[in-house]
Coordinates of C-alpha atoms in Angstrom, one line a residue:
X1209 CA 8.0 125.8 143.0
X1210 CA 10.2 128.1 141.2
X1211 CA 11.0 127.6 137.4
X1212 CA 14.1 127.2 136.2
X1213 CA 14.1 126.1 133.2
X1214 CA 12.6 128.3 129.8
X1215 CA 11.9 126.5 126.6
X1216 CA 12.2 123.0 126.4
X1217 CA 13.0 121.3 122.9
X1218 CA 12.4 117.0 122.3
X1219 CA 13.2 115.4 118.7
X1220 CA 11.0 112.4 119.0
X1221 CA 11.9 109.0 117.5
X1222 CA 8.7 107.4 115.7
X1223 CA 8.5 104.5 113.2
X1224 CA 9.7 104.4 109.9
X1225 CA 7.4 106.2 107.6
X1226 CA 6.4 104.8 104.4
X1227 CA 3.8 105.4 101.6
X1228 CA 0.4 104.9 102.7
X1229 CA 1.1 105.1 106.3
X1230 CA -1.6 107.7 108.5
X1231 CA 0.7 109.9 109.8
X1232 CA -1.9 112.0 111.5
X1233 CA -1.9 108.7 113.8
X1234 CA 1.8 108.2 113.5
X1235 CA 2.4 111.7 115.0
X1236 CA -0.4 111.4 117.6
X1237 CA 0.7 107.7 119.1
X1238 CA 4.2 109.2 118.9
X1239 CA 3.8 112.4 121.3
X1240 CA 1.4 110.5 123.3
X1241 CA 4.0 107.3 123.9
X1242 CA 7.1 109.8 124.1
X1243 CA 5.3 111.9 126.7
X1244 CA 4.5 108.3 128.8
X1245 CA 7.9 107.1 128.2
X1246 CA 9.9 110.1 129.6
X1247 CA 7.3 111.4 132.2
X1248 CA 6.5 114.7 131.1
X1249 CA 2.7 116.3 130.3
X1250 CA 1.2 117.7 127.5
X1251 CA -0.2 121.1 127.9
X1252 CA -1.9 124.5 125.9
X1253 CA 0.3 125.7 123.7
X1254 CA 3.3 123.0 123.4
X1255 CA 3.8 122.7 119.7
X1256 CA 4.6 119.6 117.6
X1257 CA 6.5 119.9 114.4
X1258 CA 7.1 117.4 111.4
X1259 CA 9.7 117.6 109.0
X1260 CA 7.8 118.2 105.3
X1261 CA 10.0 114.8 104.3
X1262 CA 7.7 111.8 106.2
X1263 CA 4.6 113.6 105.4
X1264 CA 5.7 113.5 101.5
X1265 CA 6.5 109.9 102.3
X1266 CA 3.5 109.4 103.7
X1267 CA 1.3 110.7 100.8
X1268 CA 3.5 108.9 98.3
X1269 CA 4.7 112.4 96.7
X1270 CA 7.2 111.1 94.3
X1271 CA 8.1 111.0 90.6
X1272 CA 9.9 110.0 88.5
X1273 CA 13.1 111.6 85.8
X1274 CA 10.7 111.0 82.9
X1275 CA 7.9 112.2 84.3
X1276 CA 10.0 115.5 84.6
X1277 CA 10.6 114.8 81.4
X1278 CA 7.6 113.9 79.8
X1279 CA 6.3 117.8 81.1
X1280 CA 9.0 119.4 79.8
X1281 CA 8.7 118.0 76.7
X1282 CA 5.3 118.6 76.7
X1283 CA 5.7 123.0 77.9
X1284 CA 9.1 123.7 75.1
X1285 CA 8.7 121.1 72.5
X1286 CA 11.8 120.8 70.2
X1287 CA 13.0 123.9 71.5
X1288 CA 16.3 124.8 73.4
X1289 CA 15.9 125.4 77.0
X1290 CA 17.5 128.3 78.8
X1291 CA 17.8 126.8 82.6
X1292 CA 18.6 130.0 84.5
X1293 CA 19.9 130.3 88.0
X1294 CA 20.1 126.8 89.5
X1295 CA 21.2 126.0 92.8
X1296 CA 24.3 124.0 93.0
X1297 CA 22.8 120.8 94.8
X1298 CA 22.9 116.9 93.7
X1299 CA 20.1 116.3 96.4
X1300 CA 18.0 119.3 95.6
X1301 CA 18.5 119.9 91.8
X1302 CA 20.7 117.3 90.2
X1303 CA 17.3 114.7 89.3
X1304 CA 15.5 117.5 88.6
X1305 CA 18.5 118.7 85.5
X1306 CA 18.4 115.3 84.4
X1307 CA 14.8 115.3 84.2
X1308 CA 15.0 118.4 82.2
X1309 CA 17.8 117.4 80.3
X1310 CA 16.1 114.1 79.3
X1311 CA 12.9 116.1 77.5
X1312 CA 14.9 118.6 75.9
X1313 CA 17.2 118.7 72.7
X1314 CA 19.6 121.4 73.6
X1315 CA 20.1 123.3 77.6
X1316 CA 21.2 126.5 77.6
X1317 CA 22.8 126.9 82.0
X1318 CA 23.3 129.6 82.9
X1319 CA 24.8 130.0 86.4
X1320 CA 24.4 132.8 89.1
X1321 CA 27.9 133.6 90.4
X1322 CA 30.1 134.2 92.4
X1323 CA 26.9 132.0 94.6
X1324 CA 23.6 130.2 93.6
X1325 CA 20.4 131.9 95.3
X1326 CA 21.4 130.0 98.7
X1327 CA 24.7 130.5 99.1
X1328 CA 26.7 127.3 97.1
X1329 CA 29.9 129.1 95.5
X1330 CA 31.5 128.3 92.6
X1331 CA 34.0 130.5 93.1
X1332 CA 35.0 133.2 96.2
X1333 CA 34.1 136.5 95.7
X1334 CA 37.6 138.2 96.4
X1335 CA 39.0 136.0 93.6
X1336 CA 36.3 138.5 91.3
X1337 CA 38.0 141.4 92.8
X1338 CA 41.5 140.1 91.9
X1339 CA 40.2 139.2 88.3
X1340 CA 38.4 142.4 87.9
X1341 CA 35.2 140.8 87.3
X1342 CA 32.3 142.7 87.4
X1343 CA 29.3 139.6 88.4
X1344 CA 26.5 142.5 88.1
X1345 CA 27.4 143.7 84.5
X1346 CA 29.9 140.4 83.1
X1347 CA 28.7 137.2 81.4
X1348 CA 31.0 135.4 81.0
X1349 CA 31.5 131.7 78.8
X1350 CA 32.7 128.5 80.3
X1351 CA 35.8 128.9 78.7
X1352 CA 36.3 132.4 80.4
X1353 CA 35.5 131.4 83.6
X1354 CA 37.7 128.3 83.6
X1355 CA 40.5 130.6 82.1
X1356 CA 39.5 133.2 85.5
X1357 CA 38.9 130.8 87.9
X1358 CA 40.3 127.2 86.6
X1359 CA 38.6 124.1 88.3
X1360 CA 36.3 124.6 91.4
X1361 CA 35.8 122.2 94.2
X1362 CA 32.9 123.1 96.4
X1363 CA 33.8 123.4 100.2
X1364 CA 31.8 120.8 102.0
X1365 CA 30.7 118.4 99.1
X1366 CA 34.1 118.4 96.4
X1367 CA 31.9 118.7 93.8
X1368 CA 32.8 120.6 91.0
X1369 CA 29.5 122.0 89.7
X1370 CA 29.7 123.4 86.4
X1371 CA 31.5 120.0 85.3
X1372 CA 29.3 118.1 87.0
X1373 CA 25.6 119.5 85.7
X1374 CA 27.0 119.8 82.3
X1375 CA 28.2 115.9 82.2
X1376 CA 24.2 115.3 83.7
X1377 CA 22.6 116.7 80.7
X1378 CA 25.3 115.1 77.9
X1379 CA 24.4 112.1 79.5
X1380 CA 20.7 112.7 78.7
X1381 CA 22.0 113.3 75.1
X1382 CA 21.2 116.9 75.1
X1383 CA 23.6 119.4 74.2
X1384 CA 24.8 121.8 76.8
X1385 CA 26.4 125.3 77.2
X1386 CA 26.9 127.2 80.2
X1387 CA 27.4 130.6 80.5
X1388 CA 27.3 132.5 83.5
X1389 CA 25.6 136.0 84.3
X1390 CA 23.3 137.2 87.3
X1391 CA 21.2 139.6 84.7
X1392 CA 17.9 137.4 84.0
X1393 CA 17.9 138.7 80.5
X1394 CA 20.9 137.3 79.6
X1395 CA 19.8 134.0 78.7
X1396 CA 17.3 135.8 75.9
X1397 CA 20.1 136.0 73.9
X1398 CA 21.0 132.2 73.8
X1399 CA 17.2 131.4 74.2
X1400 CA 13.8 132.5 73.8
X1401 CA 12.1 129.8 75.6
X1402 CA 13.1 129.4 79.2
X1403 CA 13.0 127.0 82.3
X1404 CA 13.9 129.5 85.6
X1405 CA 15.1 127.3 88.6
X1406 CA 15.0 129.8 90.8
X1407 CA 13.1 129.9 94.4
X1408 CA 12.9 133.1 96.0
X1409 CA 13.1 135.3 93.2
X1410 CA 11.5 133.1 90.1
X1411 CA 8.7 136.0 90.6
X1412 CA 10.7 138.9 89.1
X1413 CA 12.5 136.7 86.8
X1414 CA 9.2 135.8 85.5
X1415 CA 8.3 139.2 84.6
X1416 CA 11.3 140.4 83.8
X1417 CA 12.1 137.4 81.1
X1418 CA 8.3 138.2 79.4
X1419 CA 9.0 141.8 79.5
X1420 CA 11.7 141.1 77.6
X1421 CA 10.9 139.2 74.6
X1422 CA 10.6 135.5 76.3
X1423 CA 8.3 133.2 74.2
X1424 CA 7.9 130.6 76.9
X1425 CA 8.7 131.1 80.2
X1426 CA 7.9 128.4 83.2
X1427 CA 9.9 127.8 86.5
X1428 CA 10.5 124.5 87.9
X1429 CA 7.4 125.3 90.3
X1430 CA 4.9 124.9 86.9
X1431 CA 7.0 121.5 86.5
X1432 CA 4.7 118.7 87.7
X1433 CA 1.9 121.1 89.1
X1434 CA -0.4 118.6 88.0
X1435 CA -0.1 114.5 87.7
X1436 CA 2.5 112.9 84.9
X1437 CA 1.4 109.7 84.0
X1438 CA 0.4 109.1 87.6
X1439 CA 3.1 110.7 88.9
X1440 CA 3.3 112.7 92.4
X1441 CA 3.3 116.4 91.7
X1442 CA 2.4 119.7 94.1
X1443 CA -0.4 122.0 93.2
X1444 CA 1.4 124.9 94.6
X1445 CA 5.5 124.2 94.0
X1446 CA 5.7 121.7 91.4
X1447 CA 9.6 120.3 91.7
X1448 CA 10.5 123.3 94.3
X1449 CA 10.9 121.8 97.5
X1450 CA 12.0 118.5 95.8
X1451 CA 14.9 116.1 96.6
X1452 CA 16.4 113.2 95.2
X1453 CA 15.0 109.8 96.4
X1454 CA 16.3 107.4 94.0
X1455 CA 18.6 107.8 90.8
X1456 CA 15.0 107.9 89.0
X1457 CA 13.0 109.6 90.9
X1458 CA 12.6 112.5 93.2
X1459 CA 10.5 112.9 96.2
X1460 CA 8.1 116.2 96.2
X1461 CA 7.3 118.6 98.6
X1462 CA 3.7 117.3 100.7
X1463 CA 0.5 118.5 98.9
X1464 CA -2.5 119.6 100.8
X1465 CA -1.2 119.6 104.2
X1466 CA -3.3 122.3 106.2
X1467 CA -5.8 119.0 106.8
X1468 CA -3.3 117.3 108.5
X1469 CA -2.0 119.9 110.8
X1470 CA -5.4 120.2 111.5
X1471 CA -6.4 116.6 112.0
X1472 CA -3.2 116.2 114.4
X1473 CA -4.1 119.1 116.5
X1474 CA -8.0 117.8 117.3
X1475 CA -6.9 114.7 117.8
X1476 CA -4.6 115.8 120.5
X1477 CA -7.4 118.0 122.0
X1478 CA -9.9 115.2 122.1
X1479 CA -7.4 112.6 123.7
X1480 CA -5.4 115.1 126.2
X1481 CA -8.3 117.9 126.2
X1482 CA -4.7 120.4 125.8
X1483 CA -4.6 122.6 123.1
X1484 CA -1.4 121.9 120.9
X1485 CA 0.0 123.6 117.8
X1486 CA 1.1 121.3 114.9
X1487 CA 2.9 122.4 111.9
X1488 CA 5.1 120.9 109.4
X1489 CA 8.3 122.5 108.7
X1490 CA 10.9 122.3 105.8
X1491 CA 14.5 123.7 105.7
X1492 CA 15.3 126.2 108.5
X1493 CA 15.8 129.6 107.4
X1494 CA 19.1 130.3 108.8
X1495 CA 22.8 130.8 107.3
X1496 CA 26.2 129.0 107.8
X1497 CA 28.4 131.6 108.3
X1498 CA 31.3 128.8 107.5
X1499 CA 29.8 127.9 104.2
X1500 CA 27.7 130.7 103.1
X1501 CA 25.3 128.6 102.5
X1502 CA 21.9 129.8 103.1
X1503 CA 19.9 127.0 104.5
X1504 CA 16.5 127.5 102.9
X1505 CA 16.0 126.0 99.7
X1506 CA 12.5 124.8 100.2
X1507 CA 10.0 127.2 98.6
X1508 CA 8.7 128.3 102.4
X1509 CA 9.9 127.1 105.8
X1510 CA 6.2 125.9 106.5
X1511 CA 3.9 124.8 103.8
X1512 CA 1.3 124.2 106.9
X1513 CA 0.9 125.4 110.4
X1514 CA -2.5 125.7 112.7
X1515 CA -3.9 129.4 113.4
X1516 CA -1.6 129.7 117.3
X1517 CA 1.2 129.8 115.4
X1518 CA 0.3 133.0 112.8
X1519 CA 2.2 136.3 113.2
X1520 CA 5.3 137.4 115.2
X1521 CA 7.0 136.9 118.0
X1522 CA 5.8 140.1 120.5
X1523 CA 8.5 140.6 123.2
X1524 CA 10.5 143.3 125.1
X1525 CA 14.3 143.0 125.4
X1526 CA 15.1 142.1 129.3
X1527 CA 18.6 143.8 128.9
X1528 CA 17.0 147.1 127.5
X1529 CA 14.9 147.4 130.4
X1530 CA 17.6 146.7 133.0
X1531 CA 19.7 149.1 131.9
X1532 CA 17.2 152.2 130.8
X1533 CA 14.0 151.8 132.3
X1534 CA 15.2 149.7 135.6
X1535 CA 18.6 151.1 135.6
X1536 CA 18.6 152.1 139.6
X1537 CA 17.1 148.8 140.8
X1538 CA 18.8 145.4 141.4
X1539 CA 17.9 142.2 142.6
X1540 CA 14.4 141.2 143.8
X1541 CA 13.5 144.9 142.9
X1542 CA 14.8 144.4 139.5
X1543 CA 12.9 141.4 139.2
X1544 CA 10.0 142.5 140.3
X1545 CA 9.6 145.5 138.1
X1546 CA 10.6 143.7 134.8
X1547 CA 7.9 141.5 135.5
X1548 CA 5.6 143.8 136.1
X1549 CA 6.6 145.3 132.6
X1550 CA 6.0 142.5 130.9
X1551 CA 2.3 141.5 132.0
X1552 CA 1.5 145.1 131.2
X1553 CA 3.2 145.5 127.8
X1554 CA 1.5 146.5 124.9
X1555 CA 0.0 144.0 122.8
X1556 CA 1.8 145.3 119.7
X1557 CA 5.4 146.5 120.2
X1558 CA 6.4 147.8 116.8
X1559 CA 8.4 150.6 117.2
X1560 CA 8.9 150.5 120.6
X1561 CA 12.4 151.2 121.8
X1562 CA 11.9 148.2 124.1
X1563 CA 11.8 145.5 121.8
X1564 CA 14.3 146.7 119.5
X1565 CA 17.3 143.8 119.0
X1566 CA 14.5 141.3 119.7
X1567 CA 14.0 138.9 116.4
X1568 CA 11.7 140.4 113.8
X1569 CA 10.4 137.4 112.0
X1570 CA 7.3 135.2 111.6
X1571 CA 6.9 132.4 114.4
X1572 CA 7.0 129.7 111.8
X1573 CA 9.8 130.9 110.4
X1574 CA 11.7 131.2 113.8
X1575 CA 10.0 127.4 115.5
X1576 CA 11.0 125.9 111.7
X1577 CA 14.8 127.0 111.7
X1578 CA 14.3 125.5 115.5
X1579 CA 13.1 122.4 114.5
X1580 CA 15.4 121.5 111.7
X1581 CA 18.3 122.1 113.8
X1582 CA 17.2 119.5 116.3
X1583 CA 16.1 116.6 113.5
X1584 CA 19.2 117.5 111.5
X1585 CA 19.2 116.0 108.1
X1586 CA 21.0 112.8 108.8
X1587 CA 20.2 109.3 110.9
X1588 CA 18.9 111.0 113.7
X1589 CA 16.0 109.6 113.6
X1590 CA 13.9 112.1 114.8
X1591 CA 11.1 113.8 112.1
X1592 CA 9.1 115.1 114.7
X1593 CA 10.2 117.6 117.2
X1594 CA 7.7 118.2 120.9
X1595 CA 8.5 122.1 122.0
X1596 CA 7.5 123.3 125.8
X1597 CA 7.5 126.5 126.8
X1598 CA 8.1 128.7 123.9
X1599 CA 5.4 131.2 124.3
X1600 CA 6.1 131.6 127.6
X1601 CA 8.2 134.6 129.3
X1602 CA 10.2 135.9 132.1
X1603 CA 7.0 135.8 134.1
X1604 CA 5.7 131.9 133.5

């Protein structure tokens, strides 16, 4: 029979997960029922993905604002804390401020701008042009950017941010200043002892805030990397990858989670006898070009995967060989020497002029942005997404 269909993409609806549920068993029951309910098999190399959220659930991964607060207190003492480069987010960051607020005397916040490290503006970039406001070189005060820029709504949520994270730490009864400059070093002048909140780059802000005269320097991934009071935490991340579950508490990202991808994947083998990839994904790493936002504010896209899903994708672009390599041939002809291309190609296509506009980045990276897109963040209802056919080509 001939195929006419390529990948095939499910979000599967399971139970509500709770703390202290087995979701290696919760996953497993779930693709097994689904794939009885809609009539469809399970085969090599079909992939399940779970959203990093139930697995947290699962594992209980949560603390609370003053166990944030008990660490912080415990890492800068009496001192005043420089909290540097912040995204703009009341789900991802707004517990965590108050946490930090809460064990602290006096914040120093200093804000990226014209954008936070993911894409949240405070203000547009051609408003800095009109201005004449250098964001690489200027730091500007609160009082100079209101002056600038006035009162700033953000697009999507109507939040403004600067008034809203500095109100979240007076409440705390800490003092708070903002300033707002995209030179790490900048905050060494308000501030020797500093708390950097952000995810992608906190590694060269590290180094460059202690090669600089920083007394104390931690990022909010050394921020519960180890139990509070019997609090959740993450060995790896600490509060990165967190989000806000209650008004007093936050829900981390999963510890240890390579033994459940694992688990999940032999137990499908030893009840199908198919050979299926598992991994757990986070936030998709893709941008809105609407909103600007850049969509991945978890630490990594995939804090687990099994070994079939290392590495890159290794493909040839169909259209590049129709209209170099196959340029004289059409229909069955065409067809048939594509294919033949493809079962041939070289195992490693780096380079090659044939796979040039195809997508250069790791499979977890690409099935993850795949998989949040289908569950969504919302009342889908679907944490677990069943992929057919991805590995599969022009030729299968």
């Amino acid at each position: 029979m001939q195929r006419v269909v390529g990948t095939v993409v499910r979000g599967l609806r399971g139970p509500i997960i709770n703390q202290g549920d087995n979701i290696e068993e919760i996953v497993v029951n779930t693709v097994l029922h689904t794939a009885k309910v809609e009539g469809f098999s399970i085969e090599d190399n079909d992939i399940v993905t779970i959203t990093e959220s139930v697995v947290a659930r699962a594992q209980g991964n949560y603390a609370t604002i003053d166990d944030i607060a008990a660490d912080v207190k415990e890492k800068f003492g009496e001192e005043t804390v420089g909290v540097t480069f912040p995204i703009l987010s009341r789900n991802r960051f707004a517990n965590c401020l108050r946490g930090i607020a809460r064990g602290a005397n006096k914040v120093v916040l200093k804000l990226s701008y014209p954008s936070d490290e993911v894409g949240n503006h405070l203000v547009d970039i051609d408003e800095l042009d009109v201005k004449g406001v250098n964001p690489w070189t200027d730091v500007l005060t609160e009082d100079e950017f209101r002056e600038h820029f006035g009162y700033k709504k953000h697009t999507f949520t109507g939040v403004d941010y600067i008034e809203y994270y500095k109100e979240l730490v007076e409440a705390e009864g800490a003092a708070c200043q903002v300033i707002f400059s995209n030179n790490p070093k900048t905050i060494l002048d308000y501030t020797k002892n500093v708390l950097t909140c952000d995810i992608h780059s906190r590694f060269r802000t590290k180094r460059i805030l202690t090669n600089h005269g920083a007394e104390k320097v931690f990022g909010l991934d050394d921020i519960l990397k180890e139990s509070v009071n019997g609090s959740g935490f993450n060995e790896a991340y600490g509060l990165l990858g967190s989000n806000k579950a209650t008004e007093e508490s936050v829900k981390l990202f999963p510890n240890n989670c390579q033994p459940i991808v694992d688990g999940i994947q032999a137990k499908l083998k030893e009840v199908t006898g198919k050979n299926v990839e598992v991994m757990i994904y986070g936030d998709g790493a893709f941008k809105d070009p609407v909103g600007k936002i850049w969509e991945l504010a978890d630490p990594v896209v995939s804090p687990a995967y099994t070994a079939g899903l290392d590495g890159t994708p290794n493909e040839v672009k169909l259209k590049y060989l129709a209209d170099n390599n196959f340029s004289h041939l059409r229909g069955e002809e065409l067809k048939q020497a594509i294919s033949t291309y493809i079962k041939n190609k070289n195992e490693d296509l780096v380079g090659a002029m044939e796979a040039q506009g195809t997508t250069p980045r790791r499979l977890t990276d690409l099935i993850g942005s795949l998989s949040d897109l289908t569950s969504g963040s919302g009342d889908k209802g679907t944490p677990m997404i069943y992929i057919q056919g991805y590995f599969d080509n022009y030729t299968k």
